[in-house]
CSV table of C-alpha atoms and ligand atoms in Angstrom, one decimal:
chain,number,residue,atom,x,y,z
A,71,UNK,CA,114.8,127.9,138.5
A,72,UNK,CA,116.3,128.2,141.9
A,73,UNK,CA,118.0,131.4,142.8
A,74,UNK,CA,121.5,130.7,144.1
A,75,UNK,CA,121.9,133.7,146.3
A,76,UNK,CA,124.9,134.8,148.2
A,77,UNK,CA,124.4,133.2,151.6
A,78,UNK,CA,125.6,136.1,153.7
A,79,UNK,CA,122.7,138.3,152.6
A,80,UNK,CA,120.2,135.5,151.9
A,81,UNK,CA,120.4,134.4,155.5
A,82,UNK,CA,120.0,137.9,157.0
A,83,UNK,CA,116.8,139.2,158.3
A,84,UNK,CA,115.8,142.8,157.6
A,85,UNK,CA,117.6,145.0,160.2
A,86,UNK,CA,116.2,145.2,163.7
A,87,UNK,CA,116.0,149.0,163.2
A,88,UNK,CA,113.7,148.7,160.2
A,89,UNK,CA,111.7,146.0,161.9
A,90,UNK,CA,111.1,148.0,165.1
A,91,UNK,CA,110.2,151.2,163.1
A,92,UNK,CA,107.7,149.2,161.1
A,93,UNK,CA,106.1,147.8,164.3
A,94,UNK,CA,106.1,151.3,165.8
A,95,UNK,CA,104.1,152.6,162.7
A,96,UNK,CA,101.6,149.7,162.8
A,97,UNK,CA,101.0,150.0,166.6
A,98,UNK,CA,101.2,153.8,166.7
A,99,UNK,CA,104.0,153.5,169.3
A,100,UNK,CA,106.4,156.2,170.4
A,101,UNK,CA,109.5,155.2,168.4
A,102,UNK,CA,112.6,155.2,170.5
A,103,UNK,CA,114.1,152.4,168.5
A,104,UNK,CA,115.9,153.4,165.3
A,105,UNK,CA,118.2,156.2,166.1
A,106,UNK,CA,117.1,159.4,164.4
A,107,UNK,CA,116.4,162.8,166.0
A,108,UNK,CA,113.2,164.9,165.9
A,109,UNK,CA,115.4,168.0,165.5
A,110,UNK,CA,115.4,169.1,161.9
A,111,UNK,CA,119.1,170.1,161.9
A,112,UNK,CA,120.6,173.6,161.4
A,113,UNK,CA,118.4,175.7,159.2
A,114,UNK,CA,121.3,177.6,157.4
A,115,UNK,CA,122.7,174.3,156.3
A,116,UNK,CA,119.4,173.1,155.0
A,117,UNK,CA,118.9,176.3,153.1
A,118,UNK,CA,122.4,175.9,151.6
A,119,UNK,CA,121.3,172.5,150.3
A,120,UNK,CA,118.1,173.8,148.9
A,121,UNK,CA,119.9,176.8,147.2
A,122,UNK,CA,122.5,174.4,145.8
A,123,UNK,CA,119.8,172.3,144.2
A,124,UNK,CA,118.0,175.3,142.7
A,125,UNK,CA,121.0,177.4,141.6
A,126,UNK,CA,123.8,174.9,141.4
A,127,UNK,CA,125.4,172.1,139.7
A,128,UNK,CA,123.4,168.9,139.9
A,129,UNK,CA,125.7,166.8,137.8
A,130,UNK,CA,128.3,164.3,138.9
A,131,UNK,CA,130.8,165.9,141.3
A,132,UNK,CA,134.4,164.6,141.5
A,133,UNK,CA,134.7,161.0,142.6
A,134,UNK,CA,136.7,161.9,145.8
A,135,UNK,CA,134.2,164.6,146.8
A,136,UNK,CA,133.8,168.4,146.3
A,137,UNK,CA,137.1,170.1,146.9
A,138,UNK,CA,135.4,172.7,149.2
A,139,UNK,CA,134.0,169.9,151.3
A,140,UNK,CA,137.3,168.1,151.6
A,141,UNK,CA,139.0,171.4,152.6
A,142,UNK,CA,136.3,172.2,155.1
A,143,UNK,CA,136.6,168.7,156.7
A,144,UNK,CA,140.3,169.2,157.0
A,145,UNK,CA,139.8,172.6,158.8
A,146,UNK,CA,137.0,171.2,160.9
A,147,UNK,CA,139.0,168.2,162.2
A,148,UNK,CA,142.1,170.4,162.8
A,149,UNK,CA,140.0,172.8,164.9
A,150,UNK,CA,138.0,170.1,166.8
A,151,UNK,CA,140.4,167.2,167.1
A,152,UNK,CA,143.8,168.6,166.4
A,153,UNK,CA,144.5,166.4,163.4
A,154,UNK,CA,146.3,167.7,160.3
A,155,UNK,CA,144.9,166.4,157.0
A,156,UNK,CA,145.9,167.2,153.5
A,157,UNK,CA,142.5,167.7,151.9
A,158,UNK,CA,143.6,166.5,148.5
A,159,UNK,CA,145.3,163.3,149.5
A,160,UNK,CA,143.8,162.4,152.9
A,161,UNK,CA,140.1,163.2,152.8
A,162,UNK,CA,137.3,161.6,150.7
A,163,UNK,CA,133.5,161.9,150.7
A,164,UNK,CA,131.2,158.9,150.6
A,165,UNK,CA,127.5,158.3,150.6
A,166,UNK,CA,127.3,158.0,154.3
A,167,UNK,CA,129.4,156.1,156.8
A,168,UNK,CA,127.9,152.8,155.7
A,169,UNK,CA,129.4,153.2,152.3
A,170,UNK,CA,132.7,154.2,153.9
A,171,UNK,CA,132.7,151.0,156.0
A,172,UNK,CA,131.9,148.8,153.0
A,173,UNK,CA,134.6,150.5,150.8
A,174,UNK,CA,137.2,150.2,153.6
A,175,UNK,CA,136.5,146.5,154.0
A,176,UNK,CA,136.4,145.8,150.3
A,177,UNK,CA,139.7,147.7,149.8
A,178,UNK,CA,141.5,145.8,152.5
A,179,UNK,CA,140.2,142.3,152.9
A,180,UNK,CA,141.0,139.2,150.9
A,181,UNK,CA,139.3,135.8,151.5
A,182,UNK,CA,141.0,134.2,154.5
A,183,UNK,CA,142.0,137.5,156.2
A,184,UNK,CA,140.8,138.1,159.7
A,185,UNK,CA,138.9,141.1,160.9
A,186,UNK,CA,138.6,141.9,164.6
A,187,UNK,CA,135.2,143.0,165.8
A,188,UNK,CA,134.3,144.3,169.3
A,189,UNK,CA,130.9,143.1,170.7
A,190,UNK,CA,128.4,144.7,171.0
A,191,UNK,CA,128.9,145.3,167.2
A,192,UNK,CA,127.1,147.8,165.1
A,193,UNK,CA,124.8,145.7,162.9
A,194,UNK,CA,126.4,146.5,159.5
A,195,UNK,CA,129.9,145.4,160.4
A,196,UNK,CA,129.7,141.6,160.5
A,197,UNK,CA,127.7,141.1,157.2
A,198,UNK,CA,130.1,143.6,155.4
A,199,UNK,CA,133.2,141.9,156.8
A,200,UNK,CA,131.9,138.4,155.9
A,201,UNK,CA,130.8,139.5,152.4
A,202,UNK,CA,134.4,140.9,151.8
A,203,UNK,CA,135.6,137.4,152.6
A,204,UNK,CA,136.9,137.9,156.2
A,205,UNK,CA,137.0,135.5,159.0
A,206,UNK,CA,135.6,137.4,162.1
A,207,UNK,CA,137.5,137.4,165.4
A,208,UNK,CA,135.4,138.7,168.3
A,209,UNK,CA,136.4,140.6,171.4
A,210,UNK,CA,133.7,140.9,174.0
A,211,UNK,CA,133.4,144.2,175.9
A,212,UNK,CA,131.7,143.8,179.2
A,213,UNK,CA,129.4,146.1,181.2
A,214,UNK,CA,129.3,148.3,183.1
A,215,UNK,CA,132.5,149.9,181.7
A,216,UNK,CA,132.9,148.3,178.3
A,217,UNK,CA,136.6,149.3,178.3
A,218,UNK,CA,139.3,147.8,176.0
A,219,UNK,CA,141.5,145.0,177.4
A,220,UNK,CA,144.9,144.8,175.9
A,221,UNK,CA,145.3,141.0,176.5
A,222,UNK,CA,141.9,140.2,175.1
A,223,UNK,CA,142.8,142.1,171.9
A,224,UNK,CA,146.2,140.5,171.7
A,225,UNK,CA,144.6,137.1,172.0
A,226,UNK,CA,142.9,137.5,168.6
A,227,UNK,CA,145.5,139.6,166.7
A,228,UNK,CA,147.9,137.7,164.5
A,229,UNK,CA,149.6,137.6,161.1
A,230,UNK,CA,146.3,137.2,159.3
A,231,UNK,CA,144.6,140.2,161.0
A,232,UNK,CA,143.8,142.7,158.2
A,233,UNK,CA,141.6,145.1,160.1
A,234,UNK,CA,140.1,146.0,163.4
A,235,UNK,CA,136.7,147.7,163.4
A,236,UNK,CA,136.5,150.2,166.2
A,237,UNK,CA,133.5,152.3,167.0
A,238,UNK,CA,134.1,155.3,169.2
A,239,UNK,CA,131.7,156.5,170.8
A,240,UNK,CA,130.2,153.1,170.8
A,241,UNK,CA,126.7,152.4,169.6
A,242,UNK,CA,124.7,151.0,171.4
A,243,UNK,CA,126.4,151.4,174.8
A,244,UNK,CA,127.2,155.2,174.7
A,245,UNK,CA,130.8,154.5,175.8
A,246,UNK,CA,133.3,157.2,174.9
A,247,UNK,CA,136.8,155.7,174.7
A,248,UNK,CA,139.6,157.9,176.1
A,249,UNK,CA,143.1,158.6,175.1
A,250,UNK,CA,144.2,155.7,177.4
A,251,UNK,CA,141.9,153.3,175.7
A,252,UNK,CA,143.4,154.3,172.3
A,253,UNK,CA,146.9,153.7,173.7
A,254,UNK,CA,145.7,150.3,174.9
A,255,UNK,CA,144.6,149.5,171.4
A,256,UNK,CA,147.9,150.9,170.0
A,257,UNK,CA,149.9,148.6,172.3
A,258,UNK,CA,147.8,145.6,171.4
A,259,UNK,CA,148.4,146.2,167.7
A,260,UNK,CA,152.0,147.1,167.9
A,261,UNK,CA,154.0,144.9,165.5
A,262,UNK,CA,151.0,143.9,163.5
A,263,UNK,CA,149.9,145.2,160.1
A,264,UNK,CA,146.3,145.6,161.1
A,265,UNK,CA,144.5,148.7,159.9
A,266,UNK,CA,142.0,150.3,162.3
A,267,UNK,CA,138.7,151.2,160.6
A,268,UNK,CA,137.7,153.8,163.1
A,269,UNK,CA,133.9,154.5,163.0
A,270,UNK,CA,133.7,157.9,164.6
A,271,UNK,CA,130.2,158.8,163.4
A,272,UNK,CA,129.2,159.9,167.0
A,273,UNK,CA,132.3,162.1,167.4
A,274,UNK,CA,130.2,165.2,168.0
A,275,UNK,CA,127.4,163.6,170.1
A,276,UNK,CA,129.2,163.5,173.4
A,277,UNK,CA,128.2,164.8,176.8
A,278,UNK,CA,129.3,166.1,180.2
A,279,UNK,CA,132.2,168.1,178.7
A,280,UNK,CA,133.9,164.9,177.4
A,281,UNK,CA,136.4,165.2,174.6
A,282,UNK,CA,136.4,163.0,171.5
A,283,UNK,CA,139.9,161.7,170.8
A,284,UNK,CA,140.1,160.6,167.2
A,285,UNK,CA,142.1,157.5,166.5
A,286,UNK,CA,143.9,159.6,164.0
A,287,UNK,CA,145.1,161.8,166.9
A,288,UNK,CA,146.6,158.8,168.7
A,289,UNK,CA,150.3,158.7,167.8
A,290,UNK,CA,150.4,154.9,168.1
A,291,UNK,CA,147.5,154.4,165.7
A,292,UNK,CA,147.5,157.3,163.3
A,293,UNK,CA,149.4,155.6,160.5
A,294,UNK,CA,147.1,152.6,160.5
A,295,UNK,CA,143.8,154.4,160.8
A,296,UNK,CA,140.9,154.9,158.4
A,297,UNK,CA,138.7,157.5,160.2
A,298,UNK,CA,135.0,157.5,159.2
A,299,UNK,CA,132.6,160.4,160.0
A,300,UNK,CA,129.0,161.1,159.1
A,301,UNK,CA,127.4,164.5,158.4
A,302,UNK,CA,124.1,162.8,159.2
A,303,UNK,CA,125.1,162.4,162.9
A,304,UNK,CA,127.1,165.7,163.1
A,305,UNK,CA,124.1,167.8,162.0
A,306,UNK,CA,121.2,165.6,163.1
A,307,UNK,CA,120.1,164.8,159.6
A,308,UNK,CA,120.4,161.1,159.3
A,309,UNK,CA,118.8,160.9,155.8
A,310,UNK,CA,121.6,162.9,154.3
A,311,UNK,CA,124.1,160.1,154.0
A,312,UNK,CA,127.3,162.2,153.5
A,313,UNK,CA,130.3,160.3,154.9
A,314,UNK,CA,133.8,161.6,155.5
A,315,UNK,CA,136.8,159.2,155.2
A,316,UNK,CA,140.3,160.3,156.4
A,317,UNK,CA,143.5,158.3,156.2
A,318,UNK,CA,147.1,158.4,155.0
A,319,UNK,CA,147.3,158.9,151.2
A,320,UNK,CA,148.2,155.3,150.4
A,321,UNK,CA,145.4,153.9,152.4
A,322,UNK,CA,142.8,156.4,151.3
A,323,UNK,CA,143.6,155.8,147.6
A,324,UNK,CA,142.9,152.1,148.1
A,325,UNK,CA,139.5,152.9,149.8
A,326,UNK,CA,138.8,155.4,146.9
A,327,UNK,CA,139.2,152.5,144.4
A,328,UNK,CA,136.4,150.6,146.1
A,329,UNK,CA,134.3,153.7,146.5
A,330,UNK,CA,134.4,154.5,142.8
A,331,UNK,CA,132.4,151.3,142.0
A,332,UNK,CA,130.1,151.4,145.0
A,333,UNK,CA,128.5,154.8,144.6
A,334,UNK,CA,131.2,156.8,142.8
A,335,UNK,CA,129.8,160.1,144.2
A,336,UNK,CA,127.3,161.8,146.6
A,337,UNK,CA,124.8,164.5,145.7
A,338,UNK,CA,126.8,167.7,145.2
A,339,UNK,CA,124.0,169.9,146.8
A,340,UNK,CA,124.4,168.0,150.1
A,341,UNK,CA,128.2,168.1,149.9
A,342,UNK,CA,128.1,171.9,149.4
A,343,UNK,CA,125.8,172.3,152.4
A,344,UNK,CA,127.9,170.1,154.6
A,345,UNK,CA,131.0,172.0,153.6
A,346,UNK,CA,129.3,175.2,154.7
A,347,UNK,CA,128.1,173.5,157.9
A,348,UNK,CA,131.5,172.2,158.9
A,349,UNK,CA,132.9,175.8,158.8
A,350,UNK,CA,130.0,177.7,160.4
A,351,UNK,CA,128.1,175.5,162.8
A,352,UNK,CA,130.4,175.1,165.8
A,353,UNK,CA,127.9,176.9,168.1
A,354,UNK,CA,125.0,174.7,166.8
A,355,UNK,CA,127.1,171.6,167.6
A,356,UNK,CA,127.7,172.8,171.1
A,357,UNK,CA,123.9,173.6,171.4
A,358,UNK,CA,123.0,170.1,170.1
A,359,UNK,CA,125.2,168.5,172.8
A,360,UNK,CA,123.6,170.5,175.6
A,361,UNK,CA,120.1,169.9,174.3
A,362,UNK,CA,120.7,166.1,174.0
A,363,UNK,CA,122.4,166.0,177.4
A,364,UNK,CA,119.2,167.5,178.9
A,365,UNK,CA,117.1,165.0,177.1
A,366,UNK,CA,119.2,162.1,178.3
A,367,UNK,CA,118.8,163.3,181.9
A,368,UNK,CA,115.0,163.9,181.4
A,369,UNK,CA,114.3,160.5,180.0
A,370,UNK,CA,116.7,158.7,182.4
A,371,UNK,CA,114.7,160.4,185.3
A,372,UNK,CA,111.5,159.1,183.7
A,373,UNK,CA,112.9,155.6,183.5
A,374,UNK,CA,114.0,155.8,187.1
A,375,UNK,CA,110.4,156.8,188.0
A,376,UNK,CA,109.2,153.7,186.2
A,377,UNK,CA,111.5,151.7,188.4
A,378,UNK,CA,114.3,151.1,186.0
A,379,UNK,CA,118.0,151.8,186.3
A,380,UNK,CA,119.5,153.4,183.2
A,381,UNK,CA,123.1,152.6,182.4
A,382,UNK,CA,125.5,155.6,182.0
A,383,UNK,CA,125.7,157.2,178.5
A,384,UNK,CA,128.7,159.4,177.7
A,385,UNK,CA,128.0,159.8,174.0
A,386,UNK,CA,125.6,158.9,171.2
A,387,UNK,CA,121.9,159.6,171.8
A,388,UNK,CA,121.0,156.2,173.4
A,389,UNK,CA,120.3,155.1,176.9
A,390,UNK,CA,120.4,151.4,177.8
A,391,UNK,CA,118.6,149.7,180.6
A,392,UNK,CA,119.5,146.3,182.0
A,393,UNK,CA,116.2,144.5,182.6
A,394,UNK,CA,117.9,141.4,184.2
A,395,UNK,CA,116.7,142.5,187.7
A,396,UNK,CA,113.1,142.5,186.5
A,397,UNK,CA,113.5,138.9,185.4
A,398,UNK,CA,113.8,139.7,181.7
A,399,UNK,CA,116.0,137.1,179.9
A,400,UNK,CA,114.8,137.6,176.3
A,401,UNK,CA,115.2,141.3,175.2
A,402,UNK,CA,113.8,140.7,171.7
A,403,UNK,CA,110.5,139.3,172.9
A,404,UNK,CA,110.4,142.1,175.6
A,405,UNK,CA,110.8,144.7,172.9
A,406,UNK,CA,108.2,143.0,170.7
A,407,UNK,CA,105.7,143.2,173.6
A,408,UNK,CA,106.7,146.7,174.6
A,409,UNK,CA,106.0,148.0,171.1
A,410,UNK,CA,102.8,146.0,170.5
A,411,UNK,CA,101.2,146.1,174.0
A,412,UNK,CA,103.0,149.0,175.6
A,413,UNK,CA,103.3,151.4,172.7
A,414,UNK,CA,107.0,152.2,172.9
A,415,UNK,CA,109.6,150.9,170.4
A,416,UNK,CA,113.1,150.1,171.6
A,417,UNK,CA,116.0,148.1,170.3
A,418,UNK,CA,117.1,144.7,171.9
A,419,UNK,CA,120.8,144.9,172.5
A,420,UNK,CA,121.3,141.2,171.8
A,421,UNK,CA,121.0,142.2,168.1
A,422,UNK,CA,124.5,143.7,168.5
A,423,UNK,CA,126.1,140.3,169.2
A,424,UNK,CA,127.1,137.6,166.8
A,425,UNK,CA,127.6,134.9,169.5
A,426,UNK,CA,126.5,134.4,173.1
A,427,UNK,CA,124.6,137.7,173.3
A,428,UNK,CA,123.7,139.6,176.4
A,429,UNK,CA,119.9,139.2,176.4
A,430,UNK,CA,118.8,141.5,179.2
A,431,UNK,CA,119.6,145.0,177.9
A,432,UNK,CA,117.4,147.3,175.7
A,433,UNK,CA,118.4,150.6,174.0
A,434,UNK,CA,116.2,153.7,173.8
A,435,UNK,CA,116.9,156.7,171.5
A,436,UNK,CA,116.4,159.9,173.5
A,437,UNK,CA,116.9,162.4,170.6
A,438,UNK,CA,113.1,163.1,170.6
A,439,UNK,CA,110.8,166.0,171.6
A,440,UNK,CA,110.4,166.2,175.3
A,441,UNK,CA,106.6,165.4,175.1
A,442,UNK,CA,107.4,162.1,173.3
A,443,UNK,CA,110.1,161.2,175.9
A,444,UNK,CA,107.6,161.9,178.8
A,445,UNK,CA,104.8,160.0,177.1
A,446,UNK,CA,107.2,157.0,176.4
A,447,UNK,CA,108.3,157.0,180.1
A,448,UNK,CA,104.7,157.0,181.2
A,449,UNK,CA,103.8,154.2,178.8
A,450,UNK,CA,106.8,152.1,179.9
A,451,UNK,CA,105.8,152.6,183.5
A,452,UNK,CA,102.2,151.5,182.8
A,453,UNK,CA,103.5,148.5,180.8
A,454,UNK,CA,105.7,147.4,183.6
A,455,UNK,CA,102.9,147.9,186.1
A,456,UNK,CA,100.6,145.6,184.0
A,457,UNK,CA,103.4,143.1,183.5
A,458,UNK,CA,104.4,142.6,187.1
A,459,UNK,CA,101.6,144.0,189.3
A,460,UNK,CA,102.7,142.2,192.5
A,461,UNK,CA,106.3,143.0,192.3
A,462,UNK,CA,105.6,146.7,191.7
A,463,UNK,CA,103.2,147.0,194.7
A,464,UNK,CA,105.9,146.1,197.2
B,528,PMP,N1,128.1,153.5,162.2
B,528,PMP,C1,127.5,153.6,163.4
B,528,PMP,C2,128.1,153.2,164.6
B,528,PMP,C3,126.2,154.1,163.4
B,528,PMP,O1,125.5,154.2,164.5
B,528,PMP,C4,125.6,154.5,162.1
B,528,PMP,C5,124.2,155.1,162.0
B,528,PMP,N2,123.5,155.2,163.2
B,528,PMP,C6,126.3,154.4,161.0
B,528,PMP,C7,127.6,153.9,161.0
B,528,PMP,C8,125.8,154.8,159.6
B,528,PMP,O2,126.0,156.1,159.3
B,528,PMP,P1,125.4,156.7,157.9
B,528,PMP,O3,124.0,156.9,158.1
B,528,PMP,O4,126.2,157.9,157.7
B,528,PMP,O5,125.7,155.6,156.9
B,529,LIG,N1,122.4,153.6,163.2
B,529,LIG,C1,121.0,153.8,163.6
B,529,LIG,C2,120.8,153.3,165.0
B,529,LIG,O1,121.7,152.8,165.6
B,529,LIG,C3,120.2,153.0,162.6
B,529,LIG,C4,120.6,153.0,161.2
B,529,LIG,C5,119.8,152.0,160.4
B,529,LIG,O2,118.6,152.0,160.6
B,529,LIG,N2,120.4,151.3,159.5
B,529,LIG,O3,119.7,153.3,165.4
């Protein structure tokens, strides 16, 4: 027989993150590709999860999430972002932000609807939007600032626009959008019925004293926002897959209907531990920011010593480098050579584009032990020296 598979997934390769991690293992490379920290996360939170497994309830928790986690999320977002949320009607727990994204798109989109995506796009967005039946409309953000342009957004928003996927801080560029950017988005969407699916998983990973302004805290956007957070990013434990979804009751209830047949629930032990963490780990979060900021600066200095110019990073634990000045015009083959010959894994930023990609930029994850960052910078320098000996001798 021939398998008649859904073409959206049948045509997709395995994700670039998985592929680069695999190559890193085979070639014993320093893995600065897939974004996951070396830090183990706050110990009291990990202990809570362990205790909850041993002593607690390991059966299905409520479909919308443990009440104590929804209440803790409401307190946490009030304290950190000034948003008021009714824990019973405006907060839901999912199995990671990825499930929240899928549930939001499935709850909103009908075939023929349009979904606006900003490029560079986080890799899950386009396949999920297509599988939900959406026609994608792209808005390209451009370096070095990657700011939102009202006219460019207006140009793709119309009566068929169901949703806008908006990632702030933005993976892979590290851009932190400001209150002004959110007002720009609000003006561009005024008069439309578009819902903003606001992927704020990097909300706590921001540097240099910046403030994360939630889309739910922007008056012009709050009523049309589905805010998505991820405990995996908040507490540097990416394997935990505990997502938080916040929206007005009518919107949240629709997303809940999709969630109930995607995963239905999320392990109660992890939910209980995240609830504890949201209430008690503010100092740890401040410490994480300071530690990551120091790592960003350390690794950026190493890149500069290797002759590269890192692009600015305001949030998320990634630093990007434009290799155009070195004559690189195919970031994917550069990354393949860097991991196989140079012993460092990175992510080609072209994989964050659907059409007409930027092909000169690569992304490095700096949430790693200092010794690894130093070794990676040394290896990158040696790789570049081997690659262009004449140019580097000048
Ligand atoms: N959105 C963005 C922008 C991300 O960078 C990531 C993970 N790095 C996710 C969603 C997925 O989060 P989770 O692991 O909670 O599903
Ligand atoms: N979001 C992570 C990153 O940007 C990867 C997640 C994944 O591997 N799916 O590196």
